[in-house]
């Protein structure tokens, strides 16, 4: 009898955790924008730890290459390229 109650409580807890995970995933996906990066496109790089009044993005930079691993190489200056994850890139729509 006790093991049946314990199993029922575990199933209920597992279901609630799965429901919370699905809600968190839906909330995170709602903030994302659909964008296909391509070589030659312009992007802004996100600065993750700026000081108080600094800008949070740098750029625009031209994308030199896109990798299948979710990384990209941006052309910062004529002979300087920086590799970054696409999570650190924002599409530059205005330039």
PDB file of N, CA and C in Angstrom:
ATOM      1  N   UNK A   1       0.825  -1.191   0.000  1.00  0.00           N
ATOM      2  CA  UNK A   1       0.000   0.000   0.000  1.00  0.00           C
ATOM      3  C   UNK A   1       0.870   1.256   0.000  1.00  0.00           C
ATOM      4  N   UNK A   2       1.884   1.257   0.869  1.00  0.00           N
ATOM      5  CA  UNK A   2       2.750   2.421   0.962  1.00  0.00           C
ATOM      6  C   UNK A   2       3.565   2.607  -0.325  1.00  0.00           C
ATOM      7  N   UNK A   3       4.022   1.516  -0.911  1.00  0.00           N
ATOM      8  CA  UNK A   3       4.810   1.624  -2.138  1.00  0.00           C
ATOM      9  C   UNK A   3       3.957   2.128  -3.299  1.00  0.00           C
ATOM     10  N   UNK A   4       2.678   1.796  -3.325  1.00  0.00           N
ATOM     11  CA  UNK A   4       1.794   2.287  -4.384  1.00  0.00           C
ATOM     12  C   UNK A   4       1.593   3.790  -4.252  1.00  0.00           C
ATOM     13  N   UNK A   5       1.440   4.295  -3.027  1.00  0.00           N
ATOM     14  CA  UNK A   5       1.301   5.734  -2.815  1.00  0.00           C
ATOM     15  C   UNK A   5       2.585   6.467  -3.188  1.00  0.00           C
ATOM     16  N   UNK A   6       3.714   5.882  -2.817  1.00  0.00           N
ATOM     17  CA  UNK A   6       5.004   6.486  -3.142  1.00  0.00           C
ATOM     18  C   UNK A   6       5.214   6.545  -4.650  1.00  0.00           C
ATOM     19  N   UNK A   7       4.851   5.475  -5.337  1.00  0.00           N
ATOM     20  CA  UNK A   7       4.990   5.453  -6.799  1.00  0.00           C
ATOM     21  C   UNK A   7       4.085   6.487  -7.441  1.00  0.00           C
ATOM     22  N   UNK A   8       2.868   6.662  -6.919  1.00  0.00           N
ATOM     23  CA  UNK A   8       1.942   7.656  -7.463  1.00  0.00           C
ATOM     24  C   UNK A   8       2.490   9.067  -7.242  1.00  0.00           C
ATOM     25  N   UNK A   9       3.060   9.329  -6.063  1.00  0.00           N
ATOM     26  CA  UNK A   9       3.633  10.637  -5.782  1.00  0.00           C
ATOM     27  C   UNK A   9       4.842  10.912  -6.671  1.00  0.00           C
ATOM     28  N   UNK A  10       5.647   9.900  -6.913  1.00  0.00           N
ATOM     29  CA  UNK A  10       6.809  10.081  -7.792  1.00  0.00           C
ATOM     30  C   UNK A  10       6.377  10.391  -9.213  1.00  0.00           C
ATOM     31  N   UNK A  11       5.336   9.720  -9.688  1.00  0.00           N
ATOM     32  CA  UNK A  11       4.820   9.988 -11.035  1.00  0.00           C
ATOM     33  C   UNK A  11       4.270  11.407 -11.131  1.00  0.00           C
ATOM     34  N   UNK A  12       3.557  11.850 -10.104  1.00  0.00           N
ATOM     35  CA  UNK A  12       3.018  13.213 -10.095  1.00  0.00           C
ATOM     36  C   UNK A  12       4.155  14.243 -10.088  1.00  0.00           C
ATOM     37  N   UNK A  13       5.194  13.995  -9.297  1.00  0.00           N
ATOM     38  CA  UNK A  13       6.331  14.910  -9.243  1.00  0.00           C
ATOM     39  C   UNK A  13       7.068  14.937 -10.575  1.00  0.00           C
ATOM     40  N   UNK A  14       7.226  13.786 -11.200  1.00  0.00           N
ATOM     41  CA  UNK A  14       7.898  13.714 -12.496  1.00  0.00           C
ATOM     42  C   UNK A  14       7.100  14.476 -13.554  1.00  0.00           C
ATOM     43  N   UNK A  15       5.788  14.330 -13.524  1.00  0.00           N
ATOM     44  CA  UNK A  15       4.940  15.044 -14.476  1.00  0.00           C
ATOM     45  C   UNK A  15       5.002  16.544 -14.284  1.00  0.00           C
ATOM     46  N   UNK A  16       5.032  16.998 -13.044  1.00  0.00           N
ATOM     47  CA  UNK A  16       5.124  18.432 -12.761  1.00  0.00           C
ATOM     48  C   UNK A  16       6.471  18.990 -13.216  1.00  0.00           C
ATOM     49  N   UNK A  17       7.556  18.261 -12.982  1.00  0.00           N
ATOM     50  CA  UNK A  17       8.872  18.716 -13.445  1.00  0.00           C
ATOM     51  C   UNK A  17       8.912  18.810 -14.964  1.00  0.00           C
ATOM     52  N   UNK A  18       8.311  17.843 -15.654  1.00  0.00           N
ATOM     53  CA  UNK A  18       8.282  17.886 -17.112  1.00  0.00           C
ATOM     54  C   UNK A  18       7.453  19.068 -17.603  1.00  0.00           C
ATOM     55  N   UNK A  19       6.340  19.350 -16.936  1.00  0.00           N
ATOM     56  CA  UNK A  19       5.508  20.481 -17.317  1.00  0.00           C
ATOM     57  C   UNK A  19       6.264  21.796 -17.134  1.00  0.00           C
ATOM     58  N   UNK A  20       7.004  21.942 -16.033  1.00  0.00           N
ATOM     59  CA  UNK A  20       7.807  23.143 -15.809  1.00  0.00           C
ATOM     60  C   UNK A  20       8.909  23.285 -16.859  1.00  0.00           C
ATOM     61  N   UNK A  21       9.537  22.175 -17.226  1.00  0.00           N
ATOM     62  CA  UNK A  21      10.583  22.217 -18.251  1.00  0.00           C
ATOM     63  C   UNK A  21       9.998  22.660 -19.588  1.00  0.00           C
ATOM     64  N   UNK A  22       8.821  22.150 -19.936  1.00  0.00           N
ATOM     65  CA  UNK A  22       8.177  22.550 -21.196  1.00  0.00           C
ATOM     66  C   UNK A  22       7.802  24.020 -21.187  1.00  0.00           C
ATOM     67  N   UNK A  23       7.304  24.535 -20.060  1.00  0.00           N
ATOM     68  CA  UNK A  23       6.955  25.949 -19.967  1.00  0.00           C
ATOM     69  C   UNK A  23       8.193  26.831 -20.076  1.00  0.00           C
ATOM     70  N   UNK A  24       9.281  26.441 -19.419  1.00  0.00           N
ATOM     71  CA  UNK A  24      10.524  27.214 -19.500  1.00  0.00           C
ATOM     72  C   UNK A  24      11.080  27.223 -20.916  1.00  0.00           C
ATOM     73  N   UNK A  25      10.989  26.093 -21.607  1.00  0.00           N
ATOM     74  CA  UNK A  25      11.462  26.020 -22.986  1.00  0.00           C
ATOM     75  C   UNK A  25      10.625  26.904 -23.900  1.00  0.00           C
ATOM     76  N   UNK A  26       9.310  26.885 -23.717  1.00  0.00           N
ATOM     77  CA  UNK A  26       8.429  27.734 -24.530  1.00  0.00           C
ATOM     78  C   UNK A  26       8.719  29.213 -24.275  1.00  0.00           C
ATOM     79  N   UNK A  27       9.002  29.587 -23.027  1.00  0.00           N
ATOM     80  CA  UNK A  27       9.315  30.973 -22.691  1.00  0.00           C
ATOM     81  C   UNK A  27      10.633  31.404 -23.334  1.00  0.00           C
ATOM     82  N   UNK A  28      11.631  30.531 -23.314  1.00  0.00           N
ATOM     83  CA  UNK A  28      12.927  30.855 -23.919  1.00  0.00           C
ATOM     84  C   UNK A  28      12.816  30.939 -25.439  1.00  0.00           C
ATOM     85  N   UNK A  29      12.053  30.044 -26.048  1.00  0.00           N
ATOM     86  CA  UNK A  29      11.910  30.056 -27.498  1.00  0.00           C
ATOM     87  C   UNK A  29      11.111  31.251 -27.993  1.00  0.00           C
ATOM     88  N   UNK A  30      10.244  31.811 -27.161  1.00  0.00           N
ATOM     89  CA  UNK A  30       9.450  32.968 -27.570  1.00  0.00           C
ATOM     90  C   UNK A  30      10.327  34.197 -27.775  1.00  0.00           C
ATOM     91  N   UNK A  31      11.491  34.246 -27.126  1.00  0.00           N
ATOM     92  CA  UNK A  31      12.394  35.393 -27.233  1.00  0.00           C
ATOM     93  C   UNK A  31      13.312  35.299 -28.455  1.00  0.00           C
ATOM     94  N   UNK A  32      13.386  34.140 -29.068  1.00  0.00           N
ATOM     95  CA  UNK A  32      14.320  33.940 -30.176  1.00  0.00           C
ATOM     96  C   UNK A  32      13.715  34.390 -31.494  1.00  0.00           C
ATOM     97  N   UNK A  33      14.581  34.843 -32.384  1.00  0.00           N
ATOM     98  CA  UNK A  33      14.148  35.224 -33.718  1.00  0.00           C
ATOM     99  C   UNK A  33      14.714  34.237 -34.725  1.00  0.00           C
ATOM    100  N   UNK A  34      13.960  33.948 -35.733  1.00  0.00           N
ATOM    101  CA  UNK A  34      14.389  33.036 -36.789  1.00  0.00           C
ATOM    102  C   UNK A  34      15.266  33.824 -37.766  1.00  0.00           C
ATOM    103  N   UNK A  35      16.505  33.413 -37.925  1.00  0.00           N
ATOM    104  CA  UNK A  35      17.413  34.104 -38.836  1.00  0.00           C
ATOM    105  C   UNK A  35      18.450  33.113 -39.328  1.00  0.00           C
ATOM    106  N   UNK A  36      18.678  33.081 -40.625  1.00  0.00           N
ATOM    107  CA  UNK A  36      19.698  32.219 -41.224  1.00  0.00           C
ATOM    108  C   UNK A  36      20.910  33.079 -41.563  1.00  0.00           C
ATOM    109  N   UNK A  37      22.003  32.856 -40.861  1.00  0.00           N
ATOM    110  CA  UNK A  37      23.224  33.605 -41.116  1.00  0.00           C
ATOM    111  C   UNK A  37      23.874  33.086 -42.390  1.00  0.00           C
ATOM    112  N   UNK A  38      24.441  33.995 -43.164  1.00  0.00           N
ATOM    113  CA  UNK A  38      25.143  33.604 -44.381  1.00  0.00           C
ATOM    114  C   UNK A  38      26.425  34.420 -44.492  1.00  0.00           C
ATOM    115  N   UNK A  39      27.401  33.863 -45.170  1.00  0.00           N
ATOM    116  CA  UNK A  39      28.678  34.554 -45.361  1.00  0.00           C
ATOM    117  C   UNK A  39      28.427  35.834 -46.148  1.00  0.00           C
ATOM    118  N   UNK A  40      29.047  36.915 -45.712  1.00  0.00           N
ATOM    119  CA  UNK A  40      28.862  38.202 -46.355  1.00  0.00           C
ATOM    120  C   UNK A  40      27.814  39.064 -45.674  1.00  0.00           C
ATOM    121  N   UNK A  41      27.024  38.488 -44.791  1.00  0.00           N
ATOM    122  CA  UNK A  41      25.999  39.254 -44.084  1.00  0.00           C
ATOM    123  C   UNK A  41      26.614  40.083 -42.969  1.00  0.00           C
ATOM    124  N   UNK A  42      25.886  41.068 -42.498  1.00  0.00           N
ATOM    125  CA  UNK A  42      26.359  41.940 -41.424  1.00  0.00           C
ATOM    126  C   UNK A  42      25.724  41.523 -40.106  1.00  0.00           C
ATOM    127  N   UNK A  43      26.546  41.538 -39.038  1.00  0.00           N
ATOM    128  CA  UNK A  43      26.079  41.173 -37.703  1.00  0.00           C
ATOM    129  C   UNK A  43      26.638  42.144 -36.674  1.00  0.00           C
ATOM    130  N   UNK A  44      25.980  42.181 -35.519  1.00  0.00           N
ATOM    131  CA  UNK A  44      26.480  42.902 -34.355  1.00  0.00           C
ATOM    132  C   UNK A  44      26.902  41.851 -33.338  1.00  0.00           C
ATOM    133  N   UNK A  45      28.027  42.066 -32.661  1.00  0.00           N
ATOM    134  CA  UNK A  45      28.496  41.139 -31.633  1.00  0.00           C
ATOM    135  C   UNK A  45      28.061  41.653 -30.265  1.00  0.00           C
ATOM    136  N   UNK A  46      27.500  40.757 -29.458  1.00  0.00           N
ATOM    137  CA  UNK A  46      27.017  41.115 -28.128  1.00  0.00           C
ATOM    138  C   UNK A  46      28.185  41.122 -27.156  1.00  0.00           C
ATOM    139  N   UNK A  47      28.293  42.191 -26.386  1.00  0.00           N
ATOM    140  CA  UNK A  47      29.296  42.304 -25.332  1.00  0.00           C
ATOM    141  C   UNK A  47      28.613  41.889 -24.038  1.00  0.00           C
ATOM    142  N   UNK A  48      29.037  40.771 -23.443  1.00  0.00           N
ATOM    143  CA  UNK A  48      28.300  40.218 -22.320  1.00  0.00           C
ATOM    144  C   UNK A  48      28.571  40.868 -20.982  1.00  0.00           C
ATOM    145  N   UNK A  49      29.690  41.545 -20.804  1.00  0.00           N
ATOM    146  CA  UNK A  49      29.970  42.147 -19.506  1.00  0.00           C
ATOM    147  C   UNK A  49      30.443  43.580 -19.674  1.00  0.00           C
ATOM    148  N   UNK A  50      29.597  44.458 -20.221  1.00  0.00           N
ATOM    149  CA  UNK A  50      30.030  45.851 -20.361  1.00  0.00           C
ATOM    150  C   UNK A  50      29.918  46.576 -19.023  1.00  0.00           C
ATOM    151  N   UNK A  51      30.686  47.643 -18.874  1.00  0.00           N
ATOM    152  CA  UNK A  51      30.514  48.455 -17.684  1.00  0.00           C
ATOM    153  C   UNK A  51      29.235  49.271 -17.836  1.00  0.00           C
ATOM    154  N   UNK A  52      28.908  50.035 -16.858  1.00  0.00           N
ATOM    155  CA  UNK A  52      27.562  50.584 -16.714  1.00  0.00           C
ATOM    156  C   UNK A  52      27.040  51.327 -17.947  1.00  0.00           C
ATOM    157  N   UNK A  53      27.762  52.243 -18.497  1.00  0.00           N
ATOM    158  CA  UNK A  53      27.231  53.063 -19.585  1.00  0.00           C
ATOM    159  C   UNK A  53      27.804  52.704 -20.953  1.00  0.00           C
ATOM    160  N   UNK A  54      28.500  51.594 -21.055  1.00  0.00           N
ATOM    161  CA  UNK A  54      29.029  51.181 -22.350  1.00  0.00           C
ATOM    162  C   UNK A  54      27.933  50.555 -23.195  1.00  0.00           C
ATOM    163  N   UNK A  55      28.162  50.539 -24.491  1.00  0.00           N
ATOM    164  CA  UNK A  55      27.208  49.898 -25.388  1.00  0.00           C
ATOM    165  C   UNK A  55      27.294  48.382 -25.213  1.00  0.00           C
ATOM    166  N   UNK A  56      26.215  47.693 -25.479  1.00  0.00           N
ATOM    167  CA  UNK A  56      26.153  46.250 -25.277  1.00  0.00           C
ATOM    168  C   UNK A  56      26.482  45.464 -26.543  1.00  0.00           C
ATOM    169  N   UNK A  57      26.642  46.148 -27.659  1.00  0.00           N
ATOM    170  CA  UNK A  57      26.978  45.470 -28.911  1.00  0.00           C
ATOM    171  C   UNK A  57      28.124  46.200 -29.592  1.00  0.00           C
ATOM    172  N   UNK A  58      28.865  45.456 -30.413  1.00  0.00           N
ATOM    173  CA  UNK A  58      29.928  46.021 -31.240  1.00  0.00           C
ATOM    174  C   UNK A  58      29.598  45.706 -32.685  1.00  0.00           C
ATOM    175  N   UNK A  59      30.012  46.569 -33.571  1.00  0.00           N
ATOM    176  CA  UNK A  59      29.822  46.237 -34.974  1.00  0.00           C
ATOM    177  C   UNK A  59      29.239  47.396 -35.753  1.00  0.00           C
ATOM    178  N   UNK A  60      28.774  47.182 -36.918  1.00  0.00           N
ATOM    179  CA  UNK A  60      28.512  45.920 -37.613  1.00  0.00           C
ATOM    180  C   UNK A  60      29.772  45.329 -38.237  1.00  0.00           C
ATOM    181  N   UNK A  61      29.822  44.012 -38.270  1.00  0.00           N
ATOM    182  CA  UNK A  61      30.916  43.276 -38.877  1.00  0.00           C
ATOM    183  C   UNK A  61      30.370  42.392 -39.984  1.00  0.00           C
ATOM    184  N   UNK A  62      31.230  42.133 -40.965  1.00  0.00           N
ATOM    185  CA  UNK A  62      30.852  41.244 -42.070  1.00  0.00           C
ATOM    186  C   UNK A  62      31.229  39.818 -41.701  1.00  0.00           C
ATOM    187  N   UNK A  63      30.321  38.877 -41.947  1.00  0.00           N
ATOM    188  CA  UNK A  63      30.601  37.474 -41.670  1.00  0.00           C
ATOM    189  C   UNK A  63      31.472  36.900 -42.774  1.00  0.00           C
ATOM    190  N   UNK A  64      32.607  36.344 -42.390  1.00  0.00           N
ATOM    191  CA  UNK A  64      33.514  35.748 -43.364  1.00  0.00           C
ATOM    192  C   UNK A  64      33.154  34.285 -43.622  1.00  0.00           C
ATOM    193  N   UNK A  65      32.747  33.567 -42.565  1.00  0.00           N
ATOM    194  CA  UNK A  65      32.466  32.147 -42.722  1.00  0.00           C
ATOM    195  C   UNK A  65      31.508  31.683 -41.635  1.00  0.00           C
ATOM    196  N   UNK A  66      30.655  30.737 -41.973  1.00  0.00           N
ATOM    197  CA  UNK A  66      29.729  30.122 -41.027  1.00  0.00           C
ATOM    198  C   UNK A  66      30.128  28.654 -40.892  1.00  0.00           C
ATOM    199  N   UNK A  67      30.226  28.169 -39.662  1.00  0.00           N
ATOM    200  CA  UNK A  67      30.570  26.781 -39.409  1.00  0.00           C
ATOM    201  C   UNK A  67      29.322  25.998 -39.021  1.00  0.00           C
ATOM    202  N   UNK A  68      29.331  24.697 -39.268  1.00  0.00           N
ATOM    203  CA  UNK A  68      28.175  23.871 -38.945  1.00  0.00           C
ATOM    204  C   UNK A  68      28.031  23.636 -37.449  1.00  0.00           C
ATOM    205  N   UNK A  69      29.059  23.952 -36.681  1.00  0.00           N
ATOM    206  CA  UNK A  69      29.014  23.726 -35.242  1.00  0.00           C
ATOM    207  C   UNK A  69      28.298  24.848 -34.493  1.00  0.00           C
ATOM    208  N   UNK A  70      27.749  25.821 -35.198  1.00  0.00           N
ATOM    209  CA  UNK A  70      27.072  26.933 -34.540  1.00  0.00           C
ATOM    210  C   UNK A  70      27.996  28.091 -34.258  1.00  0.00           C
ATOM    211  N   UNK A  71      29.096  28.172 -34.958  1.00  0.00           N
ATOM    212  CA  UNK A  71      30.046  29.268 -34.790  1.00  0.00           C
ATOM    213  C   UNK A  71      30.147  30.036 -36.105  1.00  0.00           C
ATOM    214  N   UNK A  72      30.676  31.243 -36.007  1.00  0.00           N
ATOM    215  CA  UNK A  72      30.861  32.078 -37.182  1.00  0.00           C
ATOM    216  C   UNK A  72      32.164  32.857 -37.026  1.00  0.00           C
ATOM    217  N   UNK A  73      32.735  33.232 -38.143  1.00  0.00           N
ATOM    218  CA  UNK A  73      33.945  34.044 -38.134  1.00  0.00           C
ATOM    219  C   UNK A  73      33.604  35.395 -38.746  1.00  0.00           C
ATOM    220  N   UNK A  74      33.790  36.455 -37.952  1.00  0.00           N
ATOM    221  CA  UNK A  74      33.462  37.812 -38.394  1.00  0.00           C
ATOM    222  C   UNK A  74      34.734  38.570 -38.735  1.00  0.00           C
ATOM    223  N   UNK A  75      34.678  39.336 -39.798  1.00  0.00           N
ATOM    224  CA  UNK A  75      35.804  40.147 -40.262  1.00  0.00           C
ATOM    225  C   UNK A  75      35.756  41.475 -39.519  1.00  0.00           C
ATOM    226  N   UNK A  76      36.680  41.676 -38.534  1.00  0.00           N
ATOM    227  CA  UNK A  76      36.668  42.907 -37.743  1.00  0.00           C
ATOM    228  C   UNK A  76      37.395  44.043 -38.445  1.00  0.00           C
ATOM    229  N   UNK A  77      38.572  43.744 -39.021  1.00  0.00           N
ATOM    230  CA  UNK A  77      39.357  44.699 -39.784  1.00  0.00           C
ATOM    231  C   UNK A  77      39.865  43.965 -41.005  1.00  0.00           C
ATOM    232  N   UNK A  78      40.578  44.613 -41.901  1.00  0.00           N
ATOM    233  CA  UNK A  78      40.991  43.925 -43.138  1.00  0.00           C
ATOM    234  C   UNK A  78      41.711  42.596 -42.933  1.00  0.00           C
ATOM    235  N   UNK A  79      42.560  42.466 -41.933  1.00  0.00           N
ATOM    236  CA  UNK A  79      43.280  41.210 -41.734  1.00  0.00           C
ATOM    237  C   UNK A  79      43.033  40.601 -40.357  1.00  0.00           C
ATOM    238  N   UNK A  80      41.945  40.987 -39.716  1.00  0.00           N
ATOM    239  CA  UNK A  80      41.624  40.480 -38.385  1.00  0.00           C
ATOM    240  C   UNK A  80      40.231  39.864 -38.413  1.00  0.00           C
ATOM    241  N   UNK A  81      40.160  38.577 -38.052  1.00  0.00           N
ATOM    242  CA  UNK A  81      38.884  37.880 -37.977  1.00  0.00           C
ATOM    243  C   UNK A  81      38.710  37.348 -36.565  1.00  0.00           C
ATOM    244  N   UNK A  82      37.472  37.353 -36.083  1.00  0.00           N
ATOM    245  CA  UNK A  82      37.172  36.843 -34.746  1.00  0.00           C
ATOM    246  C   UNK A  82      36.106  35.766 -34.855  1.00  0.00           C
ATOM    247  N   UNK A  83      36.383  34.625 -34.238  1.00  0.00           N
ATOM    248  CA  UNK A  83      35.402  33.537 -34.221  1.00  0.00           C
ATOM    249  C   UNK A  83      34.517  33.695 -32.998  1.00  0.00           C
ATOM    250  N   UNK A  84      33.218  33.490 -33.181  1.00  0.00           N
ATOM    251  CA  UNK A  84      32.270  33.618 -32.072  1.00  0.00           C
ATOM    252  C   UNK A  84      31.099  32.680 -32.308  1.00  0.00           C
ATOM    253  N   UNK A  85      30.443  32.318 -31.233  1.00  0.00           N
ATOM    254  CA  UNK A  85      29.237  31.515 -31.316  1.00  0.00           C
ATOM    255  C   UNK A  85      28.100  32.368 -31.870  1.00  0.00           C
ATOM    256  N   UNK A  86      27.162  31.746 -32.567  1.00  0.00           N
ATOM    257  CA  UNK A  86      26.045  32.530 -33.094  1.00  0.00           C
ATOM    258  C   UNK A  86      25.136  33.024 -31.978  1.00  0.00           C
ATOM    259  N   UNK A  87      25.315  32.502 -30.762  1.00  0.00           N
ATOM    260  CA  UNK A  87      24.564  33.025 -29.624  1.00  0.00           C
ATOM    261  C   UNK A  87      25.043  34.417 -29.253  1.00  0.00           C
ATOM    262  N   UNK A  88      26.261  34.787 -29.652  1.00  0.00           N
ATOM    263  CA  UNK A  88      26.799  36.103 -29.365  1.00  0.00           C
ATOM    264  C   UNK A  88      26.594  37.062 -30.523  1.00  0.00           C
ATOM    265  N   UNK A  89      25.854  36.675 -31.545  1.00  0.00           N
ATOM    266  CA  UNK A  89      25.633  37.513 -32.715  1.00  0.00           C
ATOM    267  C   UNK A  89      24.178  37.932 -32.821  1.00  0.00           C
ATOM    268  N   UNK A  90      23.986  39.163 -33.272  1.00  0.00           N
ATOM    269  CA  UNK A  90      22.657  39.664 -33.583  1.00  0.00           C
ATOM    270  C   UNK A  90      22.647  40.088 -35.038  1.00  0.00           C
ATOM    271  N   UNK A  91      21.603  39.791 -35.783  1.00  0.00           N
ATOM    272  CA  UNK A  91      21.570  40.237 -37.168  1.00  0.00           C
ATOM    273  C   UNK A  91      21.515  41.764 -37.229  1.00  0.00           C
ATOM    274  N   UNK A  92      22.281  42.327 -38.124  1.00  0.00           N
ATOM    275  CA  UNK A  92      22.306  43.768 -38.301  1.00  0.00           C
ATOM    276  C   UNK A  92      21.312  44.104 -39.411  1.00  0.00           C
ATOM    277  N   UNK A  93      20.163  44.570 -39.054  1.00  0.00           N
ATOM    278  CA  UNK A  93      19.086  44.782 -40.021  1.00  0.00           C
ATOM    279  C   UNK A  93      19.135  46.158 -40.659  1.00  0.00           C
ATOM    280  N   UNK A  94      19.765  47.134 -40.009  1.00  0.00           N
ATOM    281  CA  UNK A  94      19.736  48.490 -40.517  1.00  0.00           C
ATOM    282  C   UNK A  94      20.892  48.864 -41.421  1.00  0.00           C
ATOM    283  N   UNK A  95      22.004  48.132 -41.368  1.00  0.00           N
ATOM    284  CA  UNK A  95      23.190  48.549 -42.147  1.00  0.00           C
ATOM    285  C   UNK A  95      23.385  47.697 -43.361  1.00  0.00           C
TER     286      UNK A  95
END
